[in-house]
CSV table of C-alpha atoms in Angstrom, one decimal:
chain,number,residue,atom,x,y,z
A,1,UNK,CA,-148.6,41.2,1.9
A,2,UNK,CA,-152.2,43.4,0.9
A,3,UNK,CA,-151.0,45.3,-2.1
A,4,UNK,CA,-153.0,42.8,-4.1
A,5,UNK,CA,-155.6,42.0,-1.8
A,6,UNK,CA,-158.2,42.0,-3.7
A,7,UNK,CA,-156.5,39.9,-6.8
A,8,UNK,CA,-154.5,37.7,-5.0
A,9,UNK,CA,-156.5,34.8,-6.2
A,10,UNK,CA,-155.2,35.7,-10.0
A,11,UNK,CA,-151.1,35.9,-8.4
A,12,UNK,CA,-151.3,32.9,-5.8
A,13,UNK,CA,-151.7,30.2,-8.5
A,14,UNK,CA,-148.4,32.8,-10.9
A,15,UNK,CA,-146.5,32.8,-7.5
A,16,UNK,CA,-147.4,28.5,-6.8
A,17,UNK,CA,-145.9,27.9,-9.8
A,18,UNK,CA,-143.0,30.2,-10.5
A,19,UNK,CA,-142.2,28.6,-5.9
A,20,UNK,CA,-142.5,25.0,-6.8
A,21,UNK,CA,-140.4,25.5,-10.6
A,22,UNK,CA,-137.6,27.1,-8.7
A,23,UNK,CA,-137.3,25.0,-6.2
A,24,UNK,CA,-136.8,21.9,-8.2
A,25,UNK,CA,-134.2,23.4,-10.7
A,26,UNK,CA,-132.1,25.1,-8.0
A,27,UNK,CA,-132.2,22.0,-6.2
A,28,UNK,CA,-131.3,20.0,-9.5
A,29,UNK,CA,-128.6,22.3,-10.9
A,30,UNK,CA,-127.2,22.4,-7.6
A,31,UNK,CA,-126.9,19.2,-7.4
A,32,UNK,CA,-124.8,18.2,-10.8
A,33,UNK,CA,-122.6,21.4,-10.3
A,34,UNK,CA,-118.3,20.6,-9.4
A,35,UNK,CA,-118.0,24.0,-8.2
A,36,UNK,CA,-118.5,25.1,-5.0
A,37,UNK,CA,-119.6,29.2,-5.7
A,38,UNK,CA,-122.3,27.3,-8.5
A,39,UNK,CA,-123.3,25.2,-5.9
A,40,UNK,CA,-124.2,27.9,-3.8
A,41,UNK,CA,-125.3,30.6,-6.2
A,42,UNK,CA,-128.1,27.0,-7.8
A,43,UNK,CA,-128.3,26.4,-4.3
A,44,UNK,CA,-129.9,30.1,-3.7
A,45,UNK,CA,-132.4,30.0,-6.1
A,46,UNK,CA,-134.2,26.9,-5.0
A,47,UNK,CA,-133.6,28.9,-1.2
A,48,UNK,CA,-135.6,31.9,-3.2
A,49,UNK,CA,-138.2,29.9,-4.2
A,50,UNK,CA,-138.8,28.3,-0.5
A,51,UNK,CA,-138.6,31.7,0.3
A,52,UNK,CA,-141.5,32.7,-2.9
A,53,UNK,CA,-143.8,30.1,-0.3
A,54,UNK,CA,-143.9,31.8,2.8
A,55,UNK,CA,-144.6,35.2,0.5
A,56,UNK,CA,-147.2,33.6,-1.9
A,57,UNK,CA,-149.4,32.8,2.3
A,58,UNK,CA,-149.8,36.6,2.9
A,59,UNK,CA,-150.8,36.0,5.9
A,60,UNK,CA,-148.4,37.0,10.1
A,61,UNK,CA,-147.7,33.9,9.7
A,62,UNK,CA,-146.6,33.5,6.3
A,63,UNK,CA,-144.2,36.4,7.5
A,64,UNK,CA,-143.0,35.2,10.6
A,65,UNK,CA,-142.3,32.3,8.6
A,66,UNK,CA,-140.8,34.8,5.5
A,67,UNK,CA,-138.5,36.5,8.8
A,68,UNK,CA,-136.8,33.0,10.1
A,69,UNK,CA,-136.1,31.5,6.7
A,70,UNK,CA,-134.7,34.7,5.6
A,71,UNK,CA,-132.3,34.5,8.9
A,72,UNK,CA,-131.4,31.1,9.4
A,73,UNK,CA,-130.5,30.5,5.6
A,74,UNK,CA,-128.7,33.9,6.3
A,75,UNK,CA,-126.3,32.9,8.9
A,76,UNK,CA,-126.2,29.2,6.9
A,77,UNK,CA,-125.0,31.2,4.1
A,78,UNK,CA,-122.8,33.5,5.6
A,79,UNK,CA,-121.0,31.1,6.9
A,80,UNK,CA,-120.7,28.6,4.1
A,81,UNK,CA,-119.7,31.7,1.9
A,82,UNK,CA,-116.9,32.5,4.6
A,83,UNK,CA,-115.3,28.5,4.5
A,84,UNK,CA,-115.4,29.1,0.6
A,85,UNK,CA,-113.1,32.5,1.6
A,86,UNK,CA,-110.8,31.3,4.1
A,87,UNK,CA,-110.5,27.5,2.3
A,88,UNK,CA,-109.3,29.7,-2.1
A,89,UNK,CA,-106.7,32.1,0.3
A,90,UNK,CA,-104.9,33.6,-1.7
A,91,UNK,CA,-104.0,33.2,-5.7
A,92,UNK,CA,-105.0,29.5,-6.1
A,93,UNK,CA,-109.3,30.2,-6.0
A,94,UNK,CA,-110.6,26.1,-4.6
A,95,UNK,CA,-113.5,25.9,-6.1
A,96,UNK,CA,-114.1,22.4,-7.3
A,97,UNK,CA,-115.7,19.6,-5.2
A,98,UNK,CA,-112.5,17.6,-5.2
A,99,UNK,CA,-110.5,20.8,-4.1
A,100,UNK,CA,-111.8,20.2,-1.0
A,101,UNK,CA,-111.0,16.4,-0.6
A,102,UNK,CA,-108.7,16.2,2.6
A,103,UNK,CA,-109.6,19.4,4.5
A,104,UNK,CA,-110.0,18.0,8.2
A,105,UNK,CA,-106.2,16.4,7.4
A,106,UNK,CA,-106.0,19.5,6.7
A,107,UNK,CA,-108.1,22.6,8.7
A,108,UNK,CA,-110.5,20.4,11.5
A,109,UNK,CA,-112.4,23.0,12.0
A,110,UNK,CA,-113.1,24.7,8.8
A,111,UNK,CA,-114.5,21.0,7.6
A,112,UNK,CA,-115.6,21.1,10.3
A,113,UNK,CA,-117.9,24.2,10.1
A,114,UNK,CA,-118.2,23.5,6.1
A,115,UNK,CA,-120.4,20.5,7.7
A,116,UNK,CA,-122.4,21.9,9.3
A,117,UNK,CA,-123.4,24.8,6.7
A,118,UNK,CA,-124.0,22.0,3.7
A,119,UNK,CA,-126.0,19.8,6.4
A,120,UNK,CA,-127.9,23.2,7.1
A,121,UNK,CA,-128.3,24.5,3.4
A,122,UNK,CA,-129.8,21.0,2.5
A,123,UNK,CA,-132.5,21.4,5.4
A,124,UNK,CA,-131.9,18.0,7.0
A,125,UNK,CA,-133.9,17.3,10.2
A,126,UNK,CA,-133.0,19.7,13.6
A,127,UNK,CA,-131.3,22.1,11.9
A,128,UNK,CA,-131.8,25.9,11.3
A,129,UNK,CA,-133.4,26.0,8.2
A,130,UNK,CA,-135.3,22.8,8.1
A,131,UNK,CA,-137.3,24.1,11.2
A,132,UNK,CA,-137.3,27.4,9.1
A,133,UNK,CA,-138.8,24.9,5.8
A,134,UNK,CA,-141.1,23.7,8.4
A,135,UNK,CA,-142.5,27.0,9.5
A,136,UNK,CA,-142.7,27.8,5.6
A,137,UNK,CA,-145.4,25.1,4.1
A,138,UNK,CA,-146.5,24.7,8.0
A,139,UNK,CA,-147.6,28.9,7.4
A,140,UNK,CA,-148.7,27.5,4.2
A,141,UNK,CA,-151.1,25.0,4.8
A,142,UNK,CA,-152.5,27.4,7.4
A,143,UNK,CA,-153.3,29.5,4.7
A,144,UNK,CA,-155.1,26.8,2.9
A,145,UNK,CA,-152.5,27.2,-0.3
A,146,UNK,CA,-153.6,23.5,-0.8
A,147,UNK,CA,-156.7,24.0,-1.3
A,148,UNK,CA,-156.2,26.6,-4.3
A,149,UNK,CA,-157.7,28.3,-6.7
A,150,UNK,CA,-161.0,28.5,-4.1
């Protein structure tokens, strides 16, 4: 966070632009997917943008937000991938979203777990990732990131 302190004004606008593009492109690309693995991969790109916002804040609050975001995101993402692996089983890959239709009838626990993980990854309120996103953007506001270049 302090390695490039003197040139912060130079790299901050570039990283803000990369963060914004990463969030937008990753989310838009994820929405358009019918393959669950690709959807989670594009979602990961979007989440990298949120993480980059915490990096751009470059202060103690930004570091705390970064760690909290990574922890929340890691647990939710690992959970979603675990469900994908369990649904796939052996042989048939089950990677299309249509393969998840009726999952609640076949395996209510897996369906409930996947719902929790996917809702959390979207950042809907009262989930760990939504609090992490709030914390990341709060750190950016506290670091006056909205007022660049100044």
